[in-house]
Coordinates of C-alpha atoms in Angstrom, one line a residue:
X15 CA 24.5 7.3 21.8
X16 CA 21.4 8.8 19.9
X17 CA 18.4 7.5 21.0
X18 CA 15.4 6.4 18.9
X19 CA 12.2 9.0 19.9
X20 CA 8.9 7.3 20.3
X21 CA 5.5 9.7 19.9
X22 CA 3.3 9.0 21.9
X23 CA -0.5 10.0 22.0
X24 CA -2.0 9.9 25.0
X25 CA -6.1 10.0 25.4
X26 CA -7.3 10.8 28.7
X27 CA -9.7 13.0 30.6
X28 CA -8.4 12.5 33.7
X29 CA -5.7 15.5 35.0
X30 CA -4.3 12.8 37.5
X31 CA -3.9 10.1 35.5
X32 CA -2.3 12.0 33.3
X33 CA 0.4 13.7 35.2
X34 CA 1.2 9.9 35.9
X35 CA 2.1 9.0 32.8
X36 CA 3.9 12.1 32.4
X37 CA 5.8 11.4 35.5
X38 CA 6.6 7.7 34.8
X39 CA 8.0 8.4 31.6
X40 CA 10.1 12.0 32.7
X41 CA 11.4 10.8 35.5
X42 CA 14.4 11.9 37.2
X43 CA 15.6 8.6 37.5
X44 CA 14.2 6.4 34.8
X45 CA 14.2 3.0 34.2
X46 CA 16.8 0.9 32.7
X47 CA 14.8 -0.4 30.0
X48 CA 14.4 3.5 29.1
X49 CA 17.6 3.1 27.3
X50 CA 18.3 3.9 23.9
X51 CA 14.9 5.5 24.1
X52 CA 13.4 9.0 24.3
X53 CA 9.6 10.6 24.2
X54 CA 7.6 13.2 23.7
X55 CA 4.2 13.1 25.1
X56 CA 1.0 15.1 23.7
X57 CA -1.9 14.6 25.8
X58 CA -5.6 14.9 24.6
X59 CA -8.9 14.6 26.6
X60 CA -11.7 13.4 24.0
X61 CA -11.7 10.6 21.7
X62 CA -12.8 13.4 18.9
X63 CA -10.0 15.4 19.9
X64 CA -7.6 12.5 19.6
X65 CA -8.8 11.5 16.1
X66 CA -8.0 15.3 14.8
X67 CA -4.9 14.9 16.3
X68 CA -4.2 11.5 14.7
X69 CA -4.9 13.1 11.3
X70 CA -2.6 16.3 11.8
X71 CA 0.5 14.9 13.2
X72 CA 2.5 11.3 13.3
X73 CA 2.2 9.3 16.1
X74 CA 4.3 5.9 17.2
X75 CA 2.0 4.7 20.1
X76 CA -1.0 5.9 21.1
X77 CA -2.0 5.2 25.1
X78 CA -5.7 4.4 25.4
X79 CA -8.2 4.8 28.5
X80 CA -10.8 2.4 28.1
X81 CA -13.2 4.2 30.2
X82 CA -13.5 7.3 28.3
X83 CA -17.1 9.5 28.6
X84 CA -18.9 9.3 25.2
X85 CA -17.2 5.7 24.5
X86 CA -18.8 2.4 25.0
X87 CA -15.6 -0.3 25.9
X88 CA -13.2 -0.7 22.6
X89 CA -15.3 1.3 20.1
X90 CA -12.2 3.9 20.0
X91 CA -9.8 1.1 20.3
X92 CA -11.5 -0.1 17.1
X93 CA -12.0 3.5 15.1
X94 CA -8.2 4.1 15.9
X95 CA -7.4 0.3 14.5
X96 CA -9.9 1.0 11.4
X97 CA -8.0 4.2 10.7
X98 CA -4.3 4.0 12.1
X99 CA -3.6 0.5 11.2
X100 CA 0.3 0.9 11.5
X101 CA 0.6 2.5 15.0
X102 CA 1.1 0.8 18.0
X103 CA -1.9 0.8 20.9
X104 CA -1.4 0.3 24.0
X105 CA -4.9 0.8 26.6
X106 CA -5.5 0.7 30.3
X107 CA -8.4 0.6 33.2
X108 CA -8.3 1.6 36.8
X109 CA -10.1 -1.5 37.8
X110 CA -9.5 -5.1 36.4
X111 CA -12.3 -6.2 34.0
X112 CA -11.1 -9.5 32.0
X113 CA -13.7 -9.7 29.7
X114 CA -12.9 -6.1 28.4
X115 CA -9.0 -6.8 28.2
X116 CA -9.8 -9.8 26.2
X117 CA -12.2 -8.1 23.9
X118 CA -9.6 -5.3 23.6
X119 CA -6.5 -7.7 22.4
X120 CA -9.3 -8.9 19.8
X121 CA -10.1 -5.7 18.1
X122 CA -5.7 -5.0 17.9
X123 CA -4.8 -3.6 21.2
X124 CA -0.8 -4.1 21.4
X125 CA -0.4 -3.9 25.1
X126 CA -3.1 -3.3 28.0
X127 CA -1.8 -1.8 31.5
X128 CA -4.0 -1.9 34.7
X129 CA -3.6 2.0 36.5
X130 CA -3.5 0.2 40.0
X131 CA 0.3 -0.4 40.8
X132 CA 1.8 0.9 37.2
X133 CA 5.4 1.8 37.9
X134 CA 8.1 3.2 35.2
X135 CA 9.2 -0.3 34.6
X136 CA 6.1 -1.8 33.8
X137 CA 5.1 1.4 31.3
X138 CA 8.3 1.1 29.6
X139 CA 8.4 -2.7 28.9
X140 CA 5.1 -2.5 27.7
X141 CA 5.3 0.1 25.3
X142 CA 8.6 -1.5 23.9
X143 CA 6.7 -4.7 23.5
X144 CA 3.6 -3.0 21.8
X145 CA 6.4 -1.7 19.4
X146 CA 8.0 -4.9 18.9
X147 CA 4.6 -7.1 18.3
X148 CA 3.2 -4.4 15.7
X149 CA 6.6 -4.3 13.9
X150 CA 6.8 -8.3 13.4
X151 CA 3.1 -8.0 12.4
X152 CA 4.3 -5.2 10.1
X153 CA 6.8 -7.4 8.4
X154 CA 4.8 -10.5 8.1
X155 CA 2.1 -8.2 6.7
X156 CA 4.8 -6.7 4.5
X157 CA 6.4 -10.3 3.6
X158 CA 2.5 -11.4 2.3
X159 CA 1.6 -8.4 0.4
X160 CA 5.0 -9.0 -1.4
X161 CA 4.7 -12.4 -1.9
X162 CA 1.0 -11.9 -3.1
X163 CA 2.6 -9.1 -5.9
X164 CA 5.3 -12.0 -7.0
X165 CA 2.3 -14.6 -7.7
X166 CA 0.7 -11.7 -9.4
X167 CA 3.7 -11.1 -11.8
X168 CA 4.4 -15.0 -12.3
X169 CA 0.6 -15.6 -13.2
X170 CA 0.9 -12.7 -15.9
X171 CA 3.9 -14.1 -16.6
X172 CA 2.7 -17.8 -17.2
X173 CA -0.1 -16.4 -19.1
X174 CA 2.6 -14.6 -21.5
X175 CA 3.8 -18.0 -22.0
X176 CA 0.8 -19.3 -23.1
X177 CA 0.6 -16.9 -25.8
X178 CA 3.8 -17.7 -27.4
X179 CA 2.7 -20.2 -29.8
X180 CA 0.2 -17.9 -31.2
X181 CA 2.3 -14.8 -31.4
X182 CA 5.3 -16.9 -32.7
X183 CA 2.8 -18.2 -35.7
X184 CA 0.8 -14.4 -36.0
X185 CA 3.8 -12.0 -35.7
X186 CA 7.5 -13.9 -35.5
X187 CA 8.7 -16.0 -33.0
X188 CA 10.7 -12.8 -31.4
X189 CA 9.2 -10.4 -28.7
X190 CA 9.5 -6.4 -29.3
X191 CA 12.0 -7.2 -26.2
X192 CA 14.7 -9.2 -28.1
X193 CA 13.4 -7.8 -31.9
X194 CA 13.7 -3.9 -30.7
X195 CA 14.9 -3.5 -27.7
X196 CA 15.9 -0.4 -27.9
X197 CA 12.0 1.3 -28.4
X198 CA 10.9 -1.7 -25.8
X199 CA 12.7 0.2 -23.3
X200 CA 11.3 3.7 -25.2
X201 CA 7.3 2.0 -24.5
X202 CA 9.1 1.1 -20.5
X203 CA 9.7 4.5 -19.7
X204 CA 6.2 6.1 -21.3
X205 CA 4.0 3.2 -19.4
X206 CA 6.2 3.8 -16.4
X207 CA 5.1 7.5 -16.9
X208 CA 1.7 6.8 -17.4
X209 CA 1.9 4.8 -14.0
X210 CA 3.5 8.2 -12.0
X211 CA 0.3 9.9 -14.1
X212 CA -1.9 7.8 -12.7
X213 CA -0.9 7.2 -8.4
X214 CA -1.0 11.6 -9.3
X215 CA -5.0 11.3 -10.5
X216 CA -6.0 9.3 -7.4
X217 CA -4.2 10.9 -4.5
X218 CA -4.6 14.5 -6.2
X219 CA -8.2 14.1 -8.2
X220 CA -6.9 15.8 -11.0
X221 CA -7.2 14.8 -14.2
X222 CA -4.6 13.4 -16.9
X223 CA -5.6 12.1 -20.6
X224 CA -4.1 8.7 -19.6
X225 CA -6.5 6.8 -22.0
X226 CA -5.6 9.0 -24.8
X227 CA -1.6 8.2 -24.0
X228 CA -2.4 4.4 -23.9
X229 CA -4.2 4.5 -26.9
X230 CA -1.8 6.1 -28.9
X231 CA 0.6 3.5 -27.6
X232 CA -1.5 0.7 -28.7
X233 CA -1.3 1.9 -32.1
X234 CA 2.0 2.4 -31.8
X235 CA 2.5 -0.9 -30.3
X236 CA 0.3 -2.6 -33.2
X237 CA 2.0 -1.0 -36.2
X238 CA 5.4 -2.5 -34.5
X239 CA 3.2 -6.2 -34.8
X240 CA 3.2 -6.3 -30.6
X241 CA 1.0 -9.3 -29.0
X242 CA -0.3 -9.8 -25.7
X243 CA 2.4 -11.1 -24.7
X244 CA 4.8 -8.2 -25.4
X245 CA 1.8 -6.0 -23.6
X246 CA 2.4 -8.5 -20.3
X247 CA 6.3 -8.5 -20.2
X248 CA 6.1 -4.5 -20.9
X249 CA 3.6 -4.0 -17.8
X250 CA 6.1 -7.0 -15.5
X251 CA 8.8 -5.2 -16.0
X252 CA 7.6 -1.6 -15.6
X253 CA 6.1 -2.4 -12.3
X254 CA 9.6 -4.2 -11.1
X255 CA 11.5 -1.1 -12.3
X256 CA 9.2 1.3 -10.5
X257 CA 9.1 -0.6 -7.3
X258 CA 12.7 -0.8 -6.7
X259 CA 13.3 1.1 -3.8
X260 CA 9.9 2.8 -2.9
X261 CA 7.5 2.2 0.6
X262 CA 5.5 -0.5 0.5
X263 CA 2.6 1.4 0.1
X264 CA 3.8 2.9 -3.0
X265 CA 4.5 -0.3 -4.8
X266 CA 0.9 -1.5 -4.0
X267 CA -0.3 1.9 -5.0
X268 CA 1.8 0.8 -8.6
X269 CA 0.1 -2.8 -8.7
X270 CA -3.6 -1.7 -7.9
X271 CA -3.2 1.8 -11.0
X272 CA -1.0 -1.2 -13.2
X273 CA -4.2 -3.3 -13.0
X274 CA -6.4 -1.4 -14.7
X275 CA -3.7 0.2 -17.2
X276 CA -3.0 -3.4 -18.4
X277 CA -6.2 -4.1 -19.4
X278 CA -7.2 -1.1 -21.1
X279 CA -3.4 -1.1 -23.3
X280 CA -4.5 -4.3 -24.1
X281 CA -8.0 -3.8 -25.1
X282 CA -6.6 -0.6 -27.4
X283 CA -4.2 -3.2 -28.9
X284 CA -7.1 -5.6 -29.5
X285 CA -9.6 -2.7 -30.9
X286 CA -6.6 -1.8 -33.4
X287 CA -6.0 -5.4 -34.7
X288 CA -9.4 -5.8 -35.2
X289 CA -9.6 -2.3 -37.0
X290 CA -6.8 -3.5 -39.4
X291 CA -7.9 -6.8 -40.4
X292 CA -11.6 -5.2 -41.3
X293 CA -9.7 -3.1 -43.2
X294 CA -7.7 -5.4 -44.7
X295 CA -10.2 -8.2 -45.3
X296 CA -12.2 -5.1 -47.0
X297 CA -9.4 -4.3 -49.3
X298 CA -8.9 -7.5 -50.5
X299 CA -12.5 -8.1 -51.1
X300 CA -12.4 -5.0 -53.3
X301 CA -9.3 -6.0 -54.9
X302 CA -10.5 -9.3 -55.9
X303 CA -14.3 -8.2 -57.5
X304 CA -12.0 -5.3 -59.3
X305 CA -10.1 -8.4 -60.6
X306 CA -13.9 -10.1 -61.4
X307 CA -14.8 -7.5 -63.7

């Protein structure tokens, strides 16, 4: 049976204390509720030191001591929650303090485990419980962000609707989706490329002529007679394509760059419209003096 390894961080300055943990979770004999799991232990003596470590490696639980030198109460509980908000956190105290406990399960503590008395039992049920609370709160969290990106894309979508009156009277009652759907998929695959260009910008600060690419789709876009609406259903469906299958934190990554493209696409596709009917209204000015004289 393979079993699933858990990481665990421990921070503590304490030689003893720590050998106890070590010992609790190697033991010779260990507990039943050990099954189906495995560790690995790193151990680190400073709060500092734990943060580096935080940042270098990947970490499934992270075992706190509450009376660390250098660290008033829960102000690392709170810097690790602030930065780590995914792991699980589990902290402890030699002595019972019920006012600290309480403030630590408000600033996100998973678990808290009193030194006095701590067997193998108690260590191991309490870190599988950490694991199980900050899961369900990962899926609930995970269940509202998507929720939240649904009433994102119906809104955009009810707003396409409101547009179709006006695009059916200013350009034909068909969308560049069922007219030509063929270079609507075409426009798909360059905004969806745009959108790669774009997560690449922010997490790599380099720099991509993305404006220049949307503006020469607007054009594009407004000699084919697109609307606002066909800018809306091109962005919707983009964004579904390229979330199938990716982390969560990719698909919000997708929404927050897909914000800002949206708007500026359809501020080029405005600035071109209004280009063309100066232009036009100005050729039919001069066309109608030239018939004057």
């Amino acid at each position: 049976m393979v079993s699933e390894l858990c990481k665990i961080l421990l921070i503590e300055d304490e030689s003893v204390t720590a050998d106890l943990f070590k010992e609790l979770l190697f033991s010779k004999t260990p507990s039943s509720l050990a099954q189906g799991f495995s560790f690995e232990l790193t151990t680190i003596t400073s709060i500092r030191a734990g943060f580096r470590e935080l940042q270098e490696d990947t970490f499934d639980l992270v075992l706190l001591d509450l009376m660390l030198p250098n660290c008033r109460g829960v102000e690392a509980l709170v810097r690790i929650r602030e930065t780590h908000p995914q792991i699980s956190i589990i902290v402890y105290t030699e002595v019972d303090d019920e006012t600290i406990v309480i403030q630590a399960f408000q600033n996100g503590a998973d678990g808290y485990l009193r030194l006095k008395n701590l067997d193998s039992d108690l260590l191991i049920y309490e870190i599988r419980s950490a694991k199980e609370r900050q899961s369900y709160r990962q899926s609930l969290e995970q269940r509202q962000r998507l929720a939240q990106q649904e009433k994102e894309f119906d809104e955009l979508a009810s707003l396409a609707n409101l547009t179709t009156s006006i695009t059916a009277r200013m350009f034909g009652a068909e969308t560049l989706q069922e007219s030509l759907p063929e270079i609507f998929i075409e426009l798909m695959q360059t905004y969806g490329n745009l959108l790669d260009l774009a997560l690449e910008q922010r997490a790599f600060r380099v720099e991509h002529p993305i404006s220049t690419h949307l503006r020469t789709m607007a054009d594009k876009m407004g000699f084919l007679k697109a609307s606002p609406r066909d800018v809306i259903e091109l962005h919707t469906r983009t964004l579904r394509e390229k979330n199938k299958d990716v982390t969560l934190a990719k698909a919000q990554m997708y929404v927050a760059e897909g914000r800002l493209m949206v708007l500026e696409l359809m501020g080029y596709l405005t600035s071109f419209y209004r280009k063309y009917y100066i232009g036009l209204s100005t050729l039919n000015i001069a066309t109608k003096i030239s018939q004057e004289n």
